[in-house]
Coordinates of C-alpha atoms in Angstrom, one line a residue:
X1 CA 53.0 -13.2 -13.4
X2 CA 51.4 -16.3 -12.6
X3 CA 52.3 -19.0 -10.0
X4 CA 53.9 -21.3 -12.7
X5 CA 56.6 -18.6 -12.8
X6 CA 57.5 -18.9 -9.3
X7 CA 61.1 -20.3 -9.9
X8 CA 61.7 -19.0 -13.2
X9 CA 61.3 -20.9 -16.8
X10 CA 63.2 -24.0 -17.3
X11 CA 65.1 -23.8 -14.1
X12 CA 66.1 -27.7 -14.4
X13 CA 67.7 -27.1 -17.7
X14 CA 69.4 -23.9 -16.6
X15 CA 70.9 -26.1 -13.5
X16 CA 72.0 -29.1 -16.0
X17 CA 73.9 -26.5 -17.9
X18 CA 75.6 -24.9 -15.0
X19 CA 76.7 -28.4 -13.6
X20 CA 78.4 -29.1 -17.0
X21 CA 80.1 -25.7 -17.0
X22 CA 81.7 -26.2 -13.7
X23 CA 82.7 -29.5 -14.5
X24 CA 84.6 -28.6 -17.7
X25 CA 86.0 -25.3 -16.1
X26 CA 87.1 -26.9 -12.9
X27 CA 87.9 -30.3 -14.2
X28 CA 86.1 -31.7 -11.5
X29 CA 83.7 -34.8 -11.9
X30 CA 80.1 -34.2 -9.9
X31 CA 80.6 -36.1 -6.8
X32 CA 77.6 -35.7 -4.9
X33 CA 74.4 -37.2 -5.2
X34 CA 71.1 -35.4 -3.7
X35 CA 67.9 -37.1 -3.9
X36 CA 65.1 -34.7 -4.1
X37 CA 61.3 -35.3 -4.5
X38 CA 62.1 -38.6 -6.7
X39 CA 64.9 -36.8 -8.5
X40 CA 68.7 -37.6 -8.4
X41 CA 70.7 -34.8 -8.9
X42 CA 74.7 -35.0 -9.4
X43 CA 76.4 -31.7 -7.9
X44 CA 80.1 -30.7 -6.8
X45 CA 81.1 -30.8 -3.7
X46 CA 83.1 -27.3 -3.3
X47 CA 80.3 -24.8 -4.5
X48 CA 77.8 -26.8 -1.9
X49 CA 80.1 -26.6 1.2
X50 CA 81.2 -22.8 0.3
X51 CA 77.6 -21.7 0.6
X52 CA 75.6 -24.1 2.6
X53 CA 76.1 -25.1 6.0
X54 CA 73.5 -27.7 5.6
X55 CA 75.6 -29.2 3.0
X56 CA 78.8 -28.8 5.0
X57 CA 77.5 -30.7 7.9
X58 CA 75.8 -33.5 5.6
X59 CA 78.5 -34.0 3.4
X60 CA 81.1 -34.5 6.1
X61 CA 79.7 -38.0 6.8
X62 CA 78.3 -39.1 3.4
X63 CA 78.7 -38.0 -0.5
X64 CA 74.9 -39.3 -0.7
X65 CA 72.0 -36.8 0.7
X66 CA 68.4 -37.4 1.1
X67 CA 66.1 -34.2 0.7
X68 CA 63.2 -34.4 3.2
X69 CA 59.7 -34.1 1.4
X70 CA 59.3 -31.3 3.6
X71 CA 61.7 -29.0 1.9
X72 CA 59.8 -25.6 1.4
X73 CA 59.0 -25.0 -2.0
X74 CA 59.6 -28.5 -3.4
X75 CA 62.3 -29.4 -6.5
X76 CA 61.9 -26.0 -8.2
X77 CA 63.0 -24.1 -5.1
X78 CA 65.8 -26.5 -4.6
X79 CA 66.8 -26.2 -8.3
X80 CA 66.6 -22.4 -7.8
X81 CA 68.8 -22.4 -4.9
X82 CA 71.4 -24.6 -6.7
X83 CA 71.4 -22.1 -9.4
X84 CA 72.4 -19.7 -6.9
X85 CA 75.2 -21.5 -5.4
X86 CA 76.6 -22.1 -9.0
X87 CA 76.6 -18.2 -9.6
X88 CA 73.8 -17.8 -11.4
X89 CA 71.8 -14.2 -11.1
X90 CA 68.1 -15.2 -9.7
X91 CA 65.2 -13.3 -11.4
X92 CA 63.4 -12.7 -7.9
X93 CA 59.9 -11.8 -7.6
X94 CA 57.0 -11.5 -5.4
X95 CA 55.9 -15.0 -6.4
X96 CA 59.3 -16.8 -5.6
X97 CA 61.0 -14.6 -3.2
X98 CA 59.1 -16.6 -0.5
X99 CA 60.0 -20.4 -1.4
X100 CA 63.5 -19.1 -1.9
X101 CA 63.9 -17.3 1.5
X102 CA 62.4 -20.6 2.9
X103 CA 64.7 -22.7 1.0
X104 CA 67.6 -20.6 1.8
X105 CA 66.6 -21.0 5.5
X106 CA 66.5 -24.8 5.2
X107 CA 70.1 -24.9 3.5
X108 CA 71.5 -22.2 6.1
X109 CA 72.9 -20.2 3.2
X110 CA 73.3 -17.1 5.6
X111 CA 76.5 -14.6 5.9
X112 CA 78.3 -16.9 8.1
X113 CA 79.3 -19.0 5.2
X114 CA 79.5 -16.4 2.3
X115 CA 78.9 -12.8 1.7
X116 CA 75.7 -11.7 0.0
X117 CA 74.3 -15.3 0.3
X118 CA 70.5 -16.1 -0.8
X119 CA 69.2 -15.5 2.8
X120 CA 70.7 -12.0 2.7
X121 CA 69.4 -11.3 -0.9
X122 CA 66.0 -12.3 -0.4
X123 CA 65.4 -10.4 2.7
X124 CA 66.6 -7.5 0.9
X125 CA 64.1 -8.0 -1.9
X126 CA 61.5 -8.6 0.8
X127 CA 61.8 -5.3 2.6
X128 CA 63.2 -3.0 -0.3
X129 CA 60.7 -3.9 -3.0
X130 CA 57.9 -6.3 -1.5
X131 CA 56.9 -4.6 1.5
X132 CA 56.8 -1.2 -0.2
X133 CA 54.2 -2.3 -2.7
X134 CA 50.4 -3.1 -1.5
X135 CA 50.0 -5.5 -4.2
X136 CA 53.4 -7.2 -3.8
X137 CA 52.6 -7.5 -0.1
X138 CA 49.4 -9.1 -0.6
X139 CA 50.9 -11.9 -3.2
X140 CA 53.5 -12.8 -0.5
X141 CA 50.9 -13.1 2.0
X142 CA 49.0 -15.2 -0.1
X143 CA 52.1 -17.8 -0.5
X144 CA 52.8 -17.8 3.1
X145 CA 49.4 -20.2 3.4
X146 CA 51.6 -22.9 1.6
X147 CA 54.7 -22.3 3.7
X148 CA 53.1 -21.2 6.8
X149 CA 55.6 -22.7 9.6
X150 CA 58.6 -21.6 7.6
X151 CA 56.9 -17.9 6.7
X152 CA 56.1 -17.6 10.5
X153 CA 59.6 -18.5 11.6
X154 CA 61.1 -16.4 9.4
X155 CA 58.7 -13.3 10.3
X156 CA 58.1 -13.2 6.8
X157 CA 54.3 -13.3 7.5
X158 CA 54.4 -11.0 10.5
X159 CA 56.2 -8.3 8.4
X160 CA 53.7 -8.5 5.5
X161 CA 50.7 -8.1 8.0
X162 CA 52.3 -5.1 9.7
X163 CA 53.2 -3.5 6.5
X164 CA 49.6 -4.1 4.8
X165 CA 48.1 -2.7 8.4
X166 CA 50.4 0.5 8.0
X167 CA 49.2 1.1 4.4
X168 CA 45.6 0.7 5.4
X169 CA 46.1 3.2 8.2
X170 CA 48.0 5.8 5.5
X171 CA 44.6 5.1 3.3
X172 CA 42.3 5.9 5.9
X173 CA 44.1 8.9 7.5
X174 CA 45.0 10.1 3.8
X175 CA 44.6 14.1 3.9
X176 CA 44.4 14.2 0.0
X177 CA 41.3 11.7 -0.2
X178 CA 38.9 12.4 -3.2
X179 CA 35.7 14.1 -2.3
X180 CA 33.8 11.3 -4.0
X181 CA 35.8 8.5 -1.8
X182 CA 33.9 8.6 1.3
X183 CA 35.9 7.6 4.2
X184 CA 34.8 3.9 5.6
X185 CA 31.7 4.0 7.7
X186 CA 28.3 2.1 8.0
X187 CA 26.4 5.0 8.4
X188 CA 24.0 4.1 5.2
X189 CA 22.7 1.1 7.2
X190 CA 21.3 2.9 10.3
X191 CA 18.0 2.6 10.7
X192 CA 17.5 0.1 7.8
X193 CA 17.0 -3.6 7.7
X194 CA 20.3 -5.7 7.5
X195 CA 21.2 -6.7 3.8
X196 CA 24.0 -8.3 2.7
X197 CA 23.7 -6.9 -0.9
X198 CA 23.5 -3.1 0.4
X199 CA 26.6 -3.7 2.6
X200 CA 28.7 -5.5 -0.3
X201 CA 28.1 -2.3 -2.3
X202 CA 29.3 -0.3 0.5
X203 CA 32.5 -2.2 0.6
X204 CA 32.8 -2.1 -3.2
X205 CA 33.4 1.9 -2.9
X206 CA 36.9 1.0 -1.6
X207 CA 38.9 -1.7 -4.0
X208 CA 41.6 -2.1 -1.1
X209 CA 38.7 -3.2 1.4
X210 CA 37.8 -6.1 -1.2
X211 CA 41.2 -7.1 -1.1
X212 CA 41.7 -7.0 2.4
X213 CA 38.5 -9.3 3.4
X214 CA 39.7 -11.9 0.7
X215 CA 42.5 -12.9 2.8
X216 CA 42.3 -16.1 5.2
X217 CA 40.8 -15.1 8.3
X218 CA 44.0 -15.6 10.6
X219 CA 45.8 -13.2 8.6
X220 CA 42.4 -10.7 8.7
X221 CA 42.4 -10.9 12.3
X222 CA 46.0 -10.2 12.6
X223 CA 45.7 -7.0 10.4
X224 CA 42.6 -6.0 12.6
X225 CA 44.6 -6.3 15.7
X226 CA 47.7 -4.7 14.6
X227 CA 45.1 -1.6 13.2
X228 CA 43.9 -1.2 16.8
X229 CA 47.6 -1.4 18.0
X230 CA 48.4 1.6 15.9
X231 CA 45.6 3.7 17.2
X232 CA 43.4 3.6 14.5
X233 CA 39.8 4.5 15.5
X234 CA 37.2 2.1 15.9
X235 CA 34.9 3.8 13.6
X236 CA 37.3 2.6 10.8
X237 CA 38.4 -0.9 12.1
X238 CA 35.0 -2.4 12.9
X239 CA 33.6 -2.1 9.4
X240 CA 36.2 -4.0 8.0
X241 CA 34.8 -6.7 10.6
X242 CA 31.4 -6.4 9.5
X243 CA 32.4 -6.5 6.0
X244 CA 34.2 -9.8 6.4
X245 CA 31.5 -11.3 8.0
X246 CA 28.8 -10.2 5.4
X247 CA 31.1 -12.0 2.9
X248 CA 31.9 -15.1 4.6
X249 CA 29.2 -15.9 7.4
X250 CA 26.0 -14.2 6.2
X251 CA 25.9 -14.2 2.4
X252 CA 24.6 -17.3 0.7
X253 CA 26.4 -17.0 -2.3
X254 CA 29.6 -17.9 -0.6
X255 CA 27.8 -20.9 1.1
X256 CA 26.7 -22.3 -2.3
X257 CA 30.3 -21.8 -3.8
X258 CA 32.0 -23.7 -1.0
X259 CA 29.3 -26.6 -1.5
X260 CA 29.6 -26.5 -5.0
X261 CA 33.4 -27.2 -4.6
X262 CA 33.3 -29.9 -2.2
X263 CA 33.6 -27.9 1.0
X264 CA 31.7 -27.9 4.0
X265 CA 30.0 -24.9 4.5
X266 CA 28.8 -25.6 8.0
X267 CA 32.5 -26.0 9.2
X268 CA 34.0 -23.2 7.5
X269 CA 31.4 -20.8 8.7
X270 CA 31.3 -21.6 12.2
X271 CA 35.4 -21.7 12.3
X272 CA 35.1 -18.2 10.9
X273 CA 32.0 -17.0 12.9
X274 CA 33.9 -17.9 16.2
X275 CA 36.9 -15.8 15.3
X276 CA 34.8 -12.6 14.2
X277 CA 33.3 -12.7 17.7
X278 CA 36.2 -12.0 19.5
X279 CA 37.2 -9.3 16.9
X280 CA 34.0 -7.1 17.5
X281 CA 34.4 -4.3 19.9
X282 CA 32.7 -4.0 23.0
X283 CA 29.2 -2.6 23.5
X284 CA 29.7 1.2 24.1
X285 CA 32.2 1.4 21.5
X286 CA 30.2 -0.4 18.8
X287 CA 26.9 1.7 19.3
X288 CA 28.2 4.4 17.0
X289 CA 29.9 2.3 14.2
X290 CA 28.1 -1.1 13.9
X291 CA 24.2 -1.0 13.3
X292 CA 22.6 -3.6 15.4
X293 CA 21.1 -5.2 12.5
X294 CA 24.1 -7.0 12.2
X295 CA 24.0 -8.2 15.6
X296 CA 20.8 -9.7 14.8
X297 CA 21.9 -11.3 11.6
X298 CA 24.6 -13.0 13.2
X299 CA 22.6 -14.4 15.7
X300 CA 20.1 -15.7 13.4
X301 CA 23.3 -17.6 11.7
X302 CA 24.3 -19.0 14.9
X303 CA 20.6 -20.6 15.4
X304 CA 20.9 -21.9 11.7
X305 CA 24.2 -23.7 12.4
X306 CA 22.9 -24.8 15.8
X307 CA 25.6 -22.7 17.8
X308 CA 24.4 -22.2 21.7
X309 CA 27.7 -21.8 23.3
X310 CA 29.8 -18.9 24.3
X311 CA 29.4 -17.2 20.5
X312 CA 25.9 -16.8 21.2
X313 CA 26.1 -15.5 24.6
X314 CA 28.4 -13.1 23.4
X315 CA 26.3 -11.7 20.6
X316 CA 23.1 -11.7 23.0
X317 CA 25.1 -9.3 25.4
X318 CA 26.1 -6.8 22.6
X319 CA 22.5 -6.9 20.8
X320 CA 21.3 -5.9 24.5
X321 CA 23.5 -3.3 25.0
X322 CA 22.0 -1.6 21.9
X323 CA 18.5 -2.4 22.2
X324 CA 17.3 1.2 22.5
X325 CA 18.7 1.4 19.0
X326 CA 17.1 -1.4 17.4
X327 CA 14.0 -1.7 15.3
X328 CA 11.4 -4.0 15.5
X329 CA 11.7 -5.4 12.0
X330 CA 15.5 -6.5 13.1
X331 CA 13.8 -9.0 15.4
X332 CA 14.0 -12.8 15.1
X333 CA 10.5 -14.2 14.1
X334 CA 9.8 -17.7 15.9
X335 CA 10.5 -20.3 13.2
X336 CA 11.8 -22.9 15.2
X337 CA 11.1 -21.8 19.1
X338 CA 14.7 -21.0 19.5
X339 CA 14.4 -17.4 18.1
X340 CA 11.7 -16.6 20.9
X341 CA 13.9 -17.9 23.6
X342 CA 16.6 -15.6 22.1
X343 CA 14.7 -12.5 22.2
X344 CA 13.4 -13.0 25.6
X345 CA 17.4 -13.3 26.9
X346 CA 18.2 -10.4 25.2
X347 CA 15.6 -8.2 26.6
X348 CA 16.2 -9.6 30.1
X349 CA 20.0 -8.7 29.7
X350 CA 19.1 -5.4 28.8
X351 CA 16.6 -5.0 32.0
X352 CA 19.2 -6.7 34.2
X353 CA 21.6 -3.8 32.9
X354 CA 19.4 -1.5 33.6
X355 CA 18.6 -2.5 37.0
X356 CA 22.4 -2.6 37.7
X357 CA 22.9 0.8 36.2
X358 CA 24.8 -0.1 33.2
X359 CA 22.1 1.2 30.5
X360 CA 23.3 3.1 27.7
X361 CA 20.8 5.8 28.4
X362 CA 17.5 6.5 29.7
X363 CA 15.4 4.3 26.9
X364 CA 12.9 2.0 29.1
X365 CA 9.7 3.6 27.3
X366 CA 11.7 3.0 23.9
X367 CA 12.4 -0.7 24.8
X368 CA 9.1 -1.4 26.4
X369 CA 7.6 -0.1 22.8
X370 CA 10.1 -2.4 20.8
X371 CA 8.8 -5.2 22.7
X372 CA 5.1 -4.8 22.4
X373 CA 5.7 -4.4 18.6
X374 CA 7.6 -7.6 18.7
X375 CA 4.7 -9.0 20.5
X376 CA 2.4 -8.0 17.6
X377 CA 4.4 -9.9 15.1
X378 CA 4.4 -13.1 17.1
X379 CA 0.9 -13.2 18.2
X380 CA -0.8 -14.5 15.4
X381 CA 1.7 -17.7 16.2
X382 CA -1.5 -20.1 16.9
X383 CA 1.2 -22.3 18.9
X384 CA 1.7 -19.3 21.8
X385 CA -1.3 -19.9 24.4
X386 CA -2.8 -17.6 26.9
X387 CA -0.3 -18.3 29.7
X388 CA 2.6 -18.3 27.8
X389 CA 1.4 -14.9 26.2
X390 CA 1.1 -13.5 29.6
X391 CA 4.7 -14.4 30.4
X392 CA 5.8 -12.5 27.4
X393 CA 3.9 -9.4 28.3
X394 CA 5.7 -9.3 31.6
X395 CA 8.6 -9.6 30.4
X396 CA 9.0 -5.8 30.5
X397 CA 7.7 -3.8 33.4
X398 CA 4.3 -2.3 33.1
X399 CA 5.7 0.7 34.3
X400 CA 8.0 1.4 31.6
X401 CA 5.2 1.3 29.1
X402 CA 4.4 5.1 28.4
X403 CA 1.8 4.2 25.8
X404 CA -0.6 0.7 25.4
X405 CA -1.3 1.2 21.9
X406 CA 1.1 -1.3 20.9
X407 CA 0.3 -3.7 23.6
X408 CA -3.3 -3.3 22.7
X409 CA -2.6 -4.2 19.2
X410 CA -0.6 -7.2 20.1
X411 CA -3.6 -8.5 22.5
X412 CA -5.9 -7.6 19.5
X413 CA -3.8 -9.9 17.1
X414 CA -3.8 -12.4 19.9
X415 CA -7.3 -12.5 20.3
X416 CA -8.2 -12.8 16.4
X417 CA -5.8 -15.7 16.2
X418 CA -7.5 -17.5 19.1
X419 CA -10.9 -16.7 18.7
X420 CA -12.1 -19.5 21.1
X421 CA -10.7 -18.0 24.4
X422 CA -13.2 -18.1 27.2
X423 CA -14.1 -14.7 28.8
X424 CA -12.1 -15.8 31.8
X425 CA -9.0 -16.3 29.3
X426 CA -9.9 -12.7 27.5
X427 CA -10.1 -10.9 31.0
X428 CA -6.8 -12.8 32.2
X429 CA -5.0 -11.5 29.1
X430 CA -6.3 -8.2 29.2
X431 CA -5.9 -6.9 32.7
X432 CA -2.6 -5.4 31.9
X433 CA -4.1 -3.2 29.3
X434 CA -4.6 0.4 30.9
X435 CA -7.2 2.3 29.0
X436 CA -5.9 5.7 30.1
X437 CA -2.7 5.2 28.3
X438 CA -4.2 4.7 25.0
X439 CA -4.3 7.5 22.4
X440 CA -8.1 8.6 21.1
X441 CA -8.0 6.7 18.2
X442 CA -6.7 3.5 19.8
X443 CA -9.6 4.0 22.6
X444 CA -11.9 4.2 19.9
X445 CA -11.1 1.4 18.5
X446 CA -11.0 -0.9 21.9
X447 CA -14.6 0.3 22.1
X448 CA -15.6 -0.9 18.7
X449 CA -13.5 -4.3 19.0
X450 CA -16.1 -7.2 20.0
X451 CA -13.1 -9.3 20.6
X452 CA -12.4 -7.5 23.6
X453 CA -14.0 -8.7 27.0
X454 CA -16.8 -6.5 28.2
X455 CA -14.9 -4.9 31.3
X456 CA -12.3 -3.6 28.8
X457 CA -14.9 -2.2 26.7
X458 CA -16.6 -0.5 29.7
X459 CA -13.2 1.5 30.6
X460 CA -12.8 2.5 27.3
X461 CA -16.0 3.8 26.7
X462 CA -15.4 6.0 30.3
X463 CA -12.0 7.0 29.2
X464 CA -13.4 8.2 25.6
X465 CA -15.9 10.2 27.4
X466 CA -13.1 12.0 29.1
X467 CA -11.4 12.6 26.1
X468 CA -14.5 14.0 24.4
X469 CA -15.2 16.3 27.7
X470 CA -11.4 17.4 27.3
X471 CA -12.0 17.9 23.7
X472 CA -14.8 20.6 24.0
X473 CA -13.2 22.3 26.8
X474 CA -10.1 22.9 24.6
X475 CA -11.9 24.1 21.6
X476 CA -14.0 26.5 24.0
X477 CA -10.7 27.8 25.5
X478 CA -9.4 28.4 22.1
X479 CA -12.3 30.4 20.8
X480 CA -12.3 32.5 24.0
X481 CA -8.5 33.2 23.3
X482 CA -8.4 33.9 19.6
X483 CA -11.5 36.3 19.9
X484 CA -10.5 38.0 23.3
X485 CA -14.0 37.5 24.7
X486 CA -14.9 36.8 28.2
X487 CA -11.2 36.3 28.4
X488 CA -10.2 34.0 31.8
X489 CA -6.8 35.6 32.1
X490 CA -4.5 32.8 31.6
X491 CA -2.7 31.6 28.1
X492 CA -4.3 28.7 26.6
X493 CA -2.6 25.2 26.8
X494 CA -0.7 23.6 23.8
X495 CA -3.5 21.8 23.1
X496 CA -6.0 24.2 22.8
X497 CA -3.9 26.5 20.6
X498 CA -3.5 23.5 18.3
X499 CA -7.5 23.0 18.3
X500 CA -7.4 26.9 17.5
X501 CA -4.9 26.4 14.3
X502 CA -6.7 23.5 13.1
X503 CA -10.5 24.7 13.5
X504 CA -9.9 28.7 13.4
X505 CA -7.3 29.8 11.3
X506 CA -8.4 33.3 11.5
X507 CA -6.2 36.4 10.9
X508 CA -8.4 39.0 12.4
X509 CA -7.0 40.3 15.5
X510 CA -7.6 43.6 17.0
X511 CA -4.3 45.8 17.4
X512 CA -3.2 48.7 19.4
X513 CA -4.2 51.0 16.9
X514 CA -7.6 49.7 17.0
X515 CA -7.6 50.1 20.5
X516 CA -6.6 53.6 20.7
X517 CA -9.4 54.1 17.8
X518 CA -12.2 53.1 20.3
X519 CA -11.9 49.2 19.6
X520 CA -11.8 46.4 22.2
X521 CA -8.1 45.8 22.4
X522 CA -6.0 43.2 24.3
X523 CA -3.9 44.5 27.4
X524 CA -2.1 41.2 28.7
X525 CA 1.5 41.6 30.0
X526 CA 3.8 39.3 28.5
X527 CA 1.6 38.5 25.5
X528 CA 2.8 39.8 22.3
X529 CA 0.3 41.8 19.9
X530 CA 0.2 41.1 16.3
X531 CA -0.2 44.3 14.3
X532 CA -2.5 43.9 11.4
X533 CA -3.9 46.2 9.1
X534 CA -7.3 48.0 9.6
X535 CA -10.1 45.5 8.2
X536 CA -12.3 46.4 5.5
X537 CA -16.2 45.9 5.4
X538 CA -15.7 43.0 3.1
X539 CA -13.4 41.3 5.4
X540 CA -15.7 41.6 8.1
X541 CA -18.4 40.1 6.4
X542 CA -16.1 37.2 5.3
X543 CA -15.3 36.7 9.3
X544 CA -19.0 37.1 10.1
X545 CA -19.8 34.5 7.4
X546 CA -17.2 31.8 8.9
X547 CA -18.5 32.6 12.4
X548 CA -21.9 31.4 11.2
X549 CA -20.7 28.4 9.6
X550 CA -19.5 27.4 13.0
X551 CA -22.5 28.2 14.7
X552 CA -24.4 25.6 12.1
X553 CA -21.6 23.3 12.6
X554 CA -21.9 23.2 16.5
X555 CA -26.0 23.1 16.5
X556 CA -25.7 20.0 14.0
X557 CA -23.3 18.5 16.6
X558 CA -25.4 19.5 19.6
X559 CA -28.4 17.5 17.6
X560 CA -26.2 14.5 17.2
X561 CA -25.0 14.4 20.8
X562 CA -28.7 14.4 22.0
X563 CA -29.4 11.6 19.5
X564 CA -26.3 9.6 20.6
X565 CA -26.7 10.2 24.3
X566 CA -30.6 8.7 24.1
X567 CA -29.5 5.8 21.8
X568 CA -26.6 4.6 24.1
X569 CA -28.9 5.0 27.3
X570 CA -31.7 3.3 25.6
X571 CA -31.4 0.4 22.7
X572 CA -27.9 0.1 21.7
X573 CA -26.3 -0.3 25.2
X574 CA -29.1 -2.0 26.4
X575 CA -28.6 -4.7 23.6
X576 CA -24.9 -5.1 23.6
X577 CA -23.9 -4.5 27.4
X578 CA -26.8 -6.3 29.2
X579 CA -26.7 -5.5 32.9
X580 CA -23.1 -5.6 33.2
X581 CA -22.9 -2.0 31.5
X582 CA -26.1 -0.3 32.7
X583 CA -24.7 1.0 35.9
X584 CA -21.5 2.3 33.8
X585 CA -23.5 4.0 31.1
X586 CA -25.9 5.7 33.6
X587 CA -22.9 7.8 35.1
X588 CA -22.0 9.1 31.5
X589 CA -23.2 12.4 31.8
X590 CA -23.8 13.7 28.3
X591 CA -25.5 16.8 29.6
X592 CA -21.7 18.2 30.2
X593 CA -20.8 17.9 26.7
X594 CA -24.2 19.6 25.7
X595 CA -23.2 22.4 28.1
X596 CA -20.2 23.2 26.1
X597 CA -21.9 23.0 23.2
X598 CA -24.2 25.7 24.2
X599 CA -21.3 27.8 25.5
X600 CA -19.6 27.8 22.4
X601 CA -22.7 28.8 20.5
X602 CA -23.2 31.7 22.9
X603 CA -19.5 32.8 22.3
X604 CA -20.0 32.6 18.3
X605 CA -23.0 34.5 18.4
X606 CA -21.2 37.3 20.7
X607 CA -18.3 37.5 18.0
X608 CA -20.4 37.7 15.2
X609 CA -22.7 40.6 16.8
X610 CA -19.3 42.2 17.8
X611 CA -18.4 42.0 14.3
X612 CA -21.5 43.9 13.0
X613 CA -20.9 46.4 15.7
X614 CA -17.5 47.3 14.8
X615 CA -18.8 47.7 11.0
X616 CA -21.1 50.4 12.5
X617 CA -18.5 52.0 14.5
X618 CA -16.5 52.7 11.1
X619 CA -19.9 54.0 9.6
X620 CA -20.6 56.4 12.4
X621 CA -17.2 57.6 12.8
X622 CA -16.5 58.4 9.2
X623 CA -20.0 60.3 9.5
X624 CA -19.0 62.4 12.4
X625 CA -15.7 63.2 10.7
X626 CA -17.4 65.0 7.9
X627 CA -19.8 66.8 9.7
X628 CA -19.8 69.5 12.7
X629 CA -22.7 67.5 14.7
X630 CA -21.7 67.2 18.3
X631 CA -20.9 63.9 19.7
X632 CA -23.5 62.3 21.9
X633 CA -23.0 59.1 23.8
X634 CA -24.7 56.3 21.8
X635 CA -24.5 52.6 22.3
X636 CA -24.7 50.2 19.4
X637 CA -24.8 46.4 19.6
X638 CA -21.0 45.1 20.3
X639 CA -19.1 48.5 20.5
X640 CA -19.1 52.3 21.9
X641 CA -18.8 55.4 20.1
X642 CA -18.7 59.1 21.1

């Protein structure tokens, strides 16, 4: 039923018939003139004073009455009330019950003047019919907008809101929920960039959610507060706030709709945004239910609206409390200059909370990495100078940076964009970069990056030498451990084991049975020994072939190192680094690396010889078992037989 039927069809005609019927039945003329909305109604005094306190008081002084323009419901509601006074049964429905209840309240049609009066009848219908139905309650609540003062005074609005909140609570806690209908949450948005369309699709999974977020904000806010008062968990309440903000604040389609209808989108959005901020939960509660991308989207909207008051401060504080959960893609890129200042304030707030002991968790390195990633994205801005970029680097303590890979990326991007920097400016910029905190691939990039200052390249060269030195050492330990030759008596490091798995995924290990048969076994307390079947001649030959291949690779590496050392010490380093690098390069001892290569070659040769010896052991043993020749001690290469 639409709004045109709110007071029933032809209520004016029905009222005229009732007046004529009363005049004929009682033989009394209509002696009262009532002016309503520019229309004059001729009514009888007896029925009016019998059911209306308003008319009883007004007619005591004059038979002519003027109904004010503020009469709730207007002419149609007044005519429906008069039909009730004349004894007609009213067709109450969700579209007209509010207007009739307000009209009855204005005319004082209470039980004090007549039993079963209009106030009582409309209240019964509201309580027993409307407030028991989701759809009917929504209809009446929408009607309350036009009669807000009266509906508030008569508590109709409050009753509708409490009824809707109760039904939402029952919907959320429904134990018979269908499996395909998930609980209300925003887990799908965790770890993803904020997208209005994606959030809208989540909201559309629940039809009642779309109806709730379609309400005016003052009604919506009261429903949210009622849900929290009833004890509904925040993980179910906060998503409703996010859905409402997504629809009315963040969605561009809504703004276009308002503008096309002559409504100022700026005014509407600002009003709703200010109200929504008051509905957001505290930072500790929101960390599990609201993605941080939502806060950055709201901050971006505040910037576009020109808001810089307590709204921004509240959003920045909430974003700072959730900063460790953010992604670099969520951050605001500087478009007008305001965004960068906002990002600085957010990180400063997080640093202040950490110093005060209010940090959500020990995630300083995570926040530092996010800041360095953000610097990489804004380093291409040509308007940011060296001094300003240095200030941004210092925004996060250097001690919080476990790795400098992202800081190097930011500096490299900045130097590419500002190619005209002097050597002094480059030195000032790169003094914060610690080459020892660079990963090996990034350290290699730094050595090859001609934009970097000379001093930094020299430091990177030294660190890279240490990386290479350690790599050879770990590789050597891996081979010693895998073949149990020249064992040092200690377990290899995890890095050594990783190198072993990468370069030599060999399944050949001696077992306890082989040790009992005369082979070289492993007697090591606490080290599990994997039992493997006895290796055939073909398998030994395959292992020997693999070792031979590794020998050839190491010989090639040895030759390459000799050539590289001589080249770096002679021509290339002399041309690229001039006199500033001579002293540093002279300190790079390539002989140490050659030493490790030689040791690895020696081990590989011993391993291969050991494989041959084992094969001979098998042959001799089998020959002895088939004959009656006495055993004599003989020594073979790589093994022992009796």
